[in-house]
Amino acid sequence: MKKSTFKIEIEGDRAWFCLQRSFGKPPDAKDSPLHVLLRWIVEQLCFGHWEPRFDENDHGITLLIGKEATLEFKE
């Protein structure tokens, strides 16, 4: 069995967790291997860090993924 450690970053009432914090550093991030980027995207989707964005006609046209789509905790 493989052991994995994930990180948690808490800012105010929001928390972001990840196994792989980044898929690369600028300016090389755009040149990261596709499997590294896809692993990060799937991880973020599994942790629930995604948020759809809609246009003026309520069509889903953008999907925000990652730290900006963190989970919000309310009391």
mmCIF file with all atom_site columns, N, CA and C in Angstrom, residues 26-72:
data_model
loop_
_atom_site.group_PDB
_atom_site.id
_atom_site.type_symbol
_atom_site.label_atom_id
_atom_site.label_alt_id
_atom_site.label_comp_id
_atom_site.label_asym_id
_atom_site.label_entity_id
_atom_site.label_seq_id
_atom_site.pdbx_PDB_ins_code
_atom_site.Cartn_x
_atom_site.Cartn_y
_atom_site.Cartn_z
_atom_site.occupancy
_atom_site.B_iso_or_equiv
_atom_site.pdbx_formal_charge
_atom_site.auth_seq_id
_atom_site.auth_comp_id
_atom_site.auth_asym_id
_atom_site.auth_atom_id
_atom_site.pdbx_PDB_model_num
ATOM 1   N N  . PRO A 1 26 ? 5.664   29.069 -13.233 1.00 0.00 ? 26 PRO A N  1
ATOM 2   C CA . PRO A 1 26 ? 5.827   29.897 -14.427 1.00 0.00 ? 26 PRO A CA 1
ATOM 3   C C  . PRO A 1 26 ? 7.300   30.177 -14.656 1.00 0.00 ? 26 PRO A C  1
ATOM 4   N N  . PRO A 1 27 ? 7.787   30.342 -15.821 1.00 0.00 ? 27 PRO A N  1
ATOM 5   C CA . PRO A 1 27 ? 7.044   30.249 -17.090 1.00 0.00 ? 27 PRO A CA 1
ATOM 6   C C  . PRO A 1 27 ? 6.946   28.828 -17.624 1.00 0.00 ? 27 PRO A C  1
ATOM 7   N N  . ASP A 1 28 ? 7.471   27.843 -16.883 1.00 0.00 ? 28 ASP A N  1
ATOM 8   C CA . ASP A 1 28 ? 7.499   26.462 -17.381 1.00 0.00 ? 28 ASP A CA 1
ATOM 9   C C  . ASP A 1 28 ? 6.200   25.700 -17.167 1.00 0.00 ? 28 ASP A C  1
ATOM 10  N N  . ALA A 1 29 ? 5.229   26.252 -16.424 1.00 0.00 ? 29 ALA A N  1
ATOM 11  C CA . ALA A 1 29 ? 3.989   25.528 -16.125 1.00 0.00 ? 29 ALA A CA 1
ATOM 12  C C  . ALA A 1 29 ? 3.265   25.122 -17.405 1.00 0.00 ? 29 ALA A C  1
ATOM 13  N N  . LYS A 1 30 ? 3.273   26.001 -18.399 1.00 0.00 ? 30 LYS A N  1
ATOM 14  C CA . LYS A 1 30 ? 2.580   25.665 -19.652 1.00 0.00 ? 30 LYS A CA 1
ATOM 15  C C  . LYS A 1 30 ? 3.259   24.519 -20.388 1.00 0.00 ? 30 LYS A C  1
ATOM 16  N N  . ASP A 1 31 ? 4.514   24.253 -20.045 1.00 0.00 ? 31 ASP A N  1
ATOM 17  C CA . ASP A 1 31 ? 5.258   23.166 -20.671 1.00 0.00 ? 31 ASP A CA 1
ATOM 18  C C  . ASP A 1 31 ? 5.332   21.917 -19.800 1.00 0.00 ? 31 ASP A C  1
ATOM 19  N N  . SER A 1 32 ? 4.588   21.911 -18.682 1.00 0.00 ? 32 SER A N  1
ATOM 20  C CA . SER A 1 32 ? 4.579   20.731 -17.814 1.00 0.00 ? 32 SER A CA 1
ATOM 21  C C  . SER A 1 32 ? 4.055   19.533 -18.602 1.00 0.00 ? 32 SER A C  1
ATOM 22  N N  . PRO A 1 33 ? 4.535   18.350 -18.302 1.00 0.00 ? 33 PRO A N  1
ATOM 23  C CA . PRO A 1 33 ? 4.013   17.161 -18.987 1.00 0.00 ? 33 PRO A CA 1
ATOM 24  C C  . PRO A 1 33 ? 2.501   17.044 -18.763 1.00 0.00 ? 33 PRO A C  1
ATOM 25  N N  . LEU A 1 34 ? 1.794   16.623 -19.784 1.00 0.00 ? 34 LEU A N  1
ATOM 26  C CA . LEU A 1 34 ? 0.335   16.538 -19.718 1.00 0.00 ? 34 LEU A CA 1
ATOM 27  C C  . LEU A 1 34 ? -0.134  15.664 -18.559 1.00 0.00 ? 34 LEU A C  1
ATOM 28  N N  . HIS A 1 35 ? 0.556   14.555 -18.283 1.00 0.00 ? 35 HIS A N  1
ATOM 29  C CA . HIS A 1 35 ? 0.107   13.670 -17.200 1.00 0.00 ? 35 HIS A CA 1
ATOM 30  C C  . HIS A 1 35 ? 0.199   14.365 -15.836 1.00 0.00 ? 35 HIS A C  1
ATOM 31  N N  . VAL A 1 36 ? 1.144   15.284 -15.658 1.00 0.00 ? 36 VAL A N  1
ATOM 32  C CA . VAL A 1 36 ? 1.262   16.020 -14.392 1.00 0.00 ? 36 VAL A CA 1
ATOM 33  C C  . VAL A 1 36 ? 0.080   16.974 -14.247 1.00 0.00 ? 36 VAL A C  1
ATOM 34  N N  . LEU A 1 37 ? -0.257  17.691 -15.304 1.00 0.00 ? 37 LEU A N  1
ATOM 35  C CA . LEU A 1 37 ? -1.400  18.609 -15.291 1.00 0.00 ? 37 LEU A CA 1
ATOM 36  C C  . LEU A 1 37 ? -2.704  17.851 -15.072 1.00 0.00 ? 37 LEU A C  1
ATOM 37  N N  . LEU A 1 38 ? -2.897  16.749 -15.787 1.00 0.00 ? 38 LEU A N  1
ATOM 38  C CA . LEU A 1 38 ? -4.137  15.979 -15.645 1.00 0.00 ? 38 LEU A CA 1
ATOM 39  C C  . LEU A 1 38 ? -4.278  15.383 -14.251 1.00 0.00 ? 38 LEU A C  1
ATOM 40  N N  . ARG A 1 39 ? -3.183  14.912 -13.663 1.00 0.00 ? 39 ARG A N  1
ATOM 41  C CA . ARG A 1 39 ? -3.227  14.367 -12.300 1.00 0.00 ? 39 ARG A CA 1
ATOM 42  C C  . ARG A 1 39 ? -3.676  15.449 -11.325 1.00 0.00 ? 39 ARG A C  1
ATOM 43  N N  . TRP A 1 40 ? -3.148  16.684 -11.486 1.00 0.00 ? 40 TRP A N  1
ATOM 44  C CA . TRP A 1 40 ? -3.520  17.791 -10.619 1.00 0.00 ? 40 TRP A CA 1
ATOM 45  C C  . TRP A 1 40 ? -5.004  18.144 -10.804 1.00 0.00 ? 40 TRP A C  1
ATOM 46  N N  . ILE A 1 41 ? -5.485  18.188 -12.042 1.00 0.00 ? 41 ILE A N  1
ATOM 47  C CA . ILE A 1 41 ? -6.893  18.509 -12.316 1.00 0.00 ? 41 ILE A CA 1
ATOM 48  C C  . ILE A 1 41 ? -7.812  17.468 -11.696 1.00 0.00 ? 41 ILE A C  1
ATOM 49  N N  . VAL A 1 42 ? -7.522  16.191 -11.902 1.00 0.00 ? 42 VAL A N  1
ATOM 50  C CA . VAL A 1 42 ? -8.362  15.119 -11.344 1.00 0.00 ? 42 VAL A CA 1
ATOM 51  C C  . VAL A 1 42 ? -8.357  15.184 -9.821  1.00 0.00 ? 42 VAL A C  1
ATOM 52  N N  . GLU A 1 43 ? -7.199  15.445 -9.235  1.00 0.00 ? 43 GLU A N  1
ATOM 53  C CA . GLU A 1 43 ? -7.108  15.570 -7.781  1.00 0.00 ? 43 GLU A CA 1
ATOM 54  C C  . GLU A 1 43 ? -8.006  16.691 -7.275  1.00 0.00 ? 43 GLU A C  1
ATOM 55  N N  . GLN A 1 44 ? -7.957  17.845 -7.926  1.00 0.00 ? 44 GLN A N  1
ATOM 56  C CA . GLN A 1 44 ? -8.764  18.981 -7.507  1.00 0.00 ? 44 GLN A CA 1
ATOM 57  C C  . GLN A 1 44 ? -10.253 18.686 -7.662  1.00 0.00 ? 44 GLN A C  1
ATOM 58  N N  . LEU A 1 45 ? -10.634 18.009 -8.730  1.00 0.00 ? 45 LEU A N  1
ATOM 59  C CA . LEU A 1 45 ? -12.030 17.619 -8.927  1.00 0.00 ? 45 LEU A CA 1
ATOM 60  C C  . LEU A 1 45 ? -12.486 16.661 -7.829  1.00 0.00 ? 45 LEU A C  1
ATOM 61  N N  . CYS A 1 46 ? -11.646 15.703 -7.485  1.00 0.00 ? 46 CYS A N  1
ATOM 62  C CA . CYS A 1 46 ? -11.989 14.730 -6.432  1.00 0.00 ? 46 CYS A CA 1
ATOM 63  C C  . CYS A 1 46 ? -12.143 15.382 -5.067  1.00 0.00 ? 46 CYS A C  1
ATOM 64  N N  . PHE A 1 47 ? -11.326 16.387 -4.774  1.00 0.00 ? 47 PHE A N  1
ATOM 65  C CA . PHE A 1 47 ? -11.418 17.095 -3.496  1.00 0.00 ? 47 PHE A CA 1
ATOM 66  C C  . PHE A 1 47 ? -12.546 18.121 -3.485  1.00 0.00 ? 47 PHE A C  1
ATOM 67  N N  . GLY A 1 48 ? -13.209 18.320 -4.614  1.00 0.00 ? 48 GLY A N  1
ATOM 68  C CA . GLY A 1 48 ? -14.338 19.255 -4.671  1.00 0.00 ? 48 GLY A CA 1
ATOM 69  C C  . GLY A 1 48 ? -13.942 20.691 -4.924  1.00 0.00 ? 48 GLY A C  1
ATOM 70  N N  . HIS A 1 49 ? -12.715 20.915 -5.371  1.00 0.00 ? 49 HIS A N  1
ATOM 71  C CA . HIS A 1 49 ? -12.239 22.272 -5.623  1.00 0.00 ? 49 HIS A CA 1
ATOM 72  C C  . HIS A 1 49 ? -12.484 22.663 -7.074  1.00 0.00 ? 49 HIS A C  1
ATOM 73  N N  . TRP A 1 50 ? -13.761 22.794 -7.411  1.00 0.00 ? 50 TRP A N  1
ATOM 74  C CA . TRP A 1 50 ? -14.146 23.239 -8.741  1.00 0.00 ? 50 TRP A CA 1
ATOM 75  C C  . TRP A 1 50 ? -15.441 24.035 -8.628  1.00 0.00 ? 50 TRP A C  1
ATOM 76  N N  . GLU A 1 51 ? -15.604 24.967 -9.529  1.00 0.00 ? 51 GLU A N  1
ATOM 77  C CA . GLU A 1 51 ? -16.770 25.843 -9.487  1.00 0.00 ? 51 GLU A CA 1
ATOM 78  C C  . GLU A 1 51 ? -17.126 26.259 -10.910 1.00 0.00 ? 51 GLU A C  1
ATOM 79  N N  . PRO A 1 52 ? -18.344 25.947 -11.358 1.00 0.00 ? 52 PRO A N  1
ATOM 80  C CA . PRO A 1 52 ? -18.737 26.342 -12.713 1.00 0.00 ? 52 PRO A CA 1
ATOM 81  C C  . PRO A 1 52 ? -19.011 27.842 -12.776 1.00 0.00 ? 52 PRO A C  1
ATOM 82  N N  . ARG A 1 53 ? -18.757 28.421 -13.924 1.00 0.00 ? 53 ARG A N  1
ATOM 83  C CA . ARG A 1 53 ? -19.060 29.823 -14.178 1.00 0.00 ? 53 ARG A CA 1
ATOM 84  C C  . ARG A 1 53 ? -20.001 29.885 -15.376 1.00 0.00 ? 53 ARG A C  1
ATOM 85  N N  . PHE A 1 54 ? -20.965 30.792 -15.318 1.00 0.00 ? 54 PHE A N  1
ATOM 86  C CA . PHE A 1 54 ? -22.025 30.858 -16.323 1.00 0.00 ? 54 PHE A CA 1
ATOM 87  C C  . PHE A 1 54 ? -22.016 32.190 -17.054 1.00 0.00 ? 54 PHE A C  1
ATOM 88  N N  . ASP A 1 55 ? -22.491 32.176 -18.301 1.00 0.00 ? 55 ASP A N  1
ATOM 89  C CA . ASP A 1 55 ? -22.613 33.419 -19.058 1.00 0.00 ? 55 ASP A CA 1
ATOM 90  C C  . ASP A 1 55 ? -23.973 34.046 -18.783 1.00 0.00 ? 55 ASP A C  1
ATOM 91  N N  . GLU A 1 56 ? -24.283 35.118 -19.511 1.00 0.00 ? 56 GLU A N  1
ATOM 92  C CA . GLU A 1 56 ? -25.546 35.841 -19.282 1.00 0.00 ? 56 GLU A CA 1
ATOM 93  C C  . GLU A 1 56 ? -26.777 35.009 -19.629 1.00 0.00 ? 56 GLU A C  1
ATOM 94  N N  . ASN A 1 57 ? -26.614 33.921 -20.378 1.00 0.00 ? 57 ASN A N  1
ATOM 95  C CA . ASN A 1 57 ? -27.725 33.031 -20.727 1.00 0.00 ? 57 ASN A CA 1
ATOM 96  C C  . ASN A 1 57 ? -27.764 31.783 -19.847 1.00 0.00 ? 57 ASN A C  1
ATOM 97  N N  . ASP A 1 58 ? -27.016 31.814 -18.756 1.00 0.00 ? 58 ASP A N  1
ATOM 98  C CA . ASP A 1 58 ? -26.929 30.693 -17.822 1.00 0.00 ? 58 ASP A CA 1
ATOM 99  C C  . ASP A 1 58 ? -26.376 29.418 -18.443 1.00 0.00 ? 58 ASP A C  1
ATOM 100 N N  . HIS A 1 59 ? -25.495 29.563 -19.415 1.00 0.00 ? 59 HIS A N  1
ATOM 101 C CA . HIS A 1 59 ? -24.790 28.421 -19.981 1.00 0.00 ? 59 HIS A CA 1
ATOM 102 C C  . HIS A 1 59 ? -23.449 28.298 -19.279 1.00 0.00 ? 59 HIS A C  1
ATOM 103 N N  . GLY A 1 60 ? -23.136 27.091 -18.826 1.00 0.00 ? 60 GLY A N  1
ATOM 104 C CA . GLY A 1 60 ? -21.839 26.862 -18.206 1.00 0.00 ? 60 GLY A CA 1
ATOM 105 C C  . GLY A 1 60 ? -20.747 26.974 -19.256 1.00 0.00 ? 60 GLY A C  1
ATOM 106 N N  . ILE A 1 61 ? -19.884 27.971 -19.121 1.00 0.00 ? 61 ILE A N  1
ATOM 107 C CA . ILE A 1 61 ? -18.861 28.191 -20.144 1.00 0.00 ? 61 ILE A CA 1
ATOM 108 C C  . ILE A 1 61 ? -17.440 28.119 -19.603 1.00 0.00 ? 61 ILE A C  1
ATOM 109 N N  . THR A 1 62 ? -17.279 28.164 -18.288 1.00 0.00 ? 62 THR A N  1
ATOM 110 C CA . THR A 1 62 ? -15.956 28.137 -17.682 1.00 0.00 ? 62 THR A CA 1
ATOM 111 C C  . THR A 1 62 ? -16.007 27.277 -16.435 1.00 0.00 ? 62 THR A C  1
ATOM 112 N N  . LEU A 1 63 ? -14.913 26.623 -16.148 1.00 0.00 ? 63 LEU A N  1
ATOM 113 C CA . LEU A 1 63 ? -14.819 25.822 -14.936 1.00 0.00 ? 63 LEU A CA 1
ATOM 114 C C  . LEU A 1 63 ? -13.572 26.257 -14.180 1.00 0.00 ? 63 LEU A C  1
ATOM 115 N N  . LEU A 1 64 ? -13.785 26.848 -13.011 1.00 0.00 ? 64 LEU A N  1
ATOM 116 C CA . LEU A 1 64 ? -12.688 27.273 -12.153 1.00 0.00 ? 64 LEU A CA 1
ATOM 117 C C  . LEU A 1 64 ? -12.245 26.066 -11.340 1.00 0.00 ? 64 LEU A C  1
ATOM 118 N N  . ILE A 1 65 ? -10.946 25.770 -11.370 1.00 0.00 ? 65 ILE A N  1
ATOM 119 C CA . ILE A 1 65 ? -10.416 24.587 -10.688 1.00 0.00 ? 65 ILE A CA 1
ATOM 120 C C  . ILE A 1 65 ? -9.231  25.001 -9.830  1.00 0.00 ? 65 ILE A C  1
ATOM 121 N N  . GLY A 1 66 ? -9.175  24.479 -8.607  1.00 0.00 ? 66 GLY A N  1
ATOM 122 C CA . GLY A 1 66 ? -8.014  24.705 -7.757  1.00 0.00 ? 66 GLY A CA 1
ATOM 123 C C  . GLY A 1 66 ? -8.307  25.593 -6.559  1.00 0.00 ? 66 GLY A C  1
ATOM 124 N N  . LYS A 1 67 ? -7.283  26.283 -6.115  1.00 0.00 ? 67 LYS A N  1
ATOM 125 C CA . LYS A 1 67 ? -7.348  27.038 -4.866  1.00 0.00 ? 67 LYS A CA 1
ATOM 126 C C  . LYS A 1 67 ? -8.420  28.116 -4.866  1.00 0.00 ? 67 LYS A C  1
ATOM 127 N N  . GLU A 1 68 ? -8.685  28.741 -5.988  1.00 0.00 ? 68 GLU A N  1
ATOM 128 C CA . GLU A 1 68 ? -9.711  29.775 -6.048  1.00 0.00 ? 68 GLU A CA 1
ATOM 129 C C  . GLU A 1 68 ? -11.126 29.214 -5.911  1.00 0.00 ? 68 GLU A C  1
ATOM 130 N N  . ALA A 1 69 ? -11.264 27.919 -6.006  1.00 0.00 ? 69 ALA A N  1
ATOM 131 C CA . ALA A 1 69 ? -12.573 27.263 -5.865  1.00 0.00 ? 69 ALA A CA 1
ATOM 132 C C  . ALA A 1 69 ? -12.611 26.412 -4.601  1.00 0.00 ? 69 ALA A C  1
ATOM 133 N N  . THR A 1 70 ? -11.959 26.892 -3.533  1.00 0.00 ? 70 THR A N  1
ATOM 134 C CA . THR A 1 70 ? -11.876 26.112 -2.304  1.00 0.00 ? 70 THR A CA 1
ATOM 135 C C  . THR A 1 70 ? -13.216 25.966 -1.612  1.00 0.00 ? 70 THR A C  1
ATOM 136 N N  . LEU A 1 71 ? -13.253 25.022 -0.701  1.00 0.00 ? 71 LEU A N  1
ATOM 137 C CA . LEU A 1 71 ? -14.467 24.761 0.056   1.00 0.00 ? 71 LEU A CA 1
ATOM 138 C C  . LEU A 1 71 ? -14.633 25.799 1.161   1.00 0.00 ? 71 LEU A C  1
ATOM 139 N N  . GLU A 1 72 ? -15.867 26.243 1.352   1.00 0.00 ? 72 GLU A N  1
ATOM 140 C CA . GLU A 1 72 ? -16.156 27.215 2.389   1.00 0.00 ? 72 GLU A CA 1
ATOM 141 C C  . GLU A 1 72 ? -16.842 26.506 3.555   1.00 0.00 ? 72 GLU A C  1
#
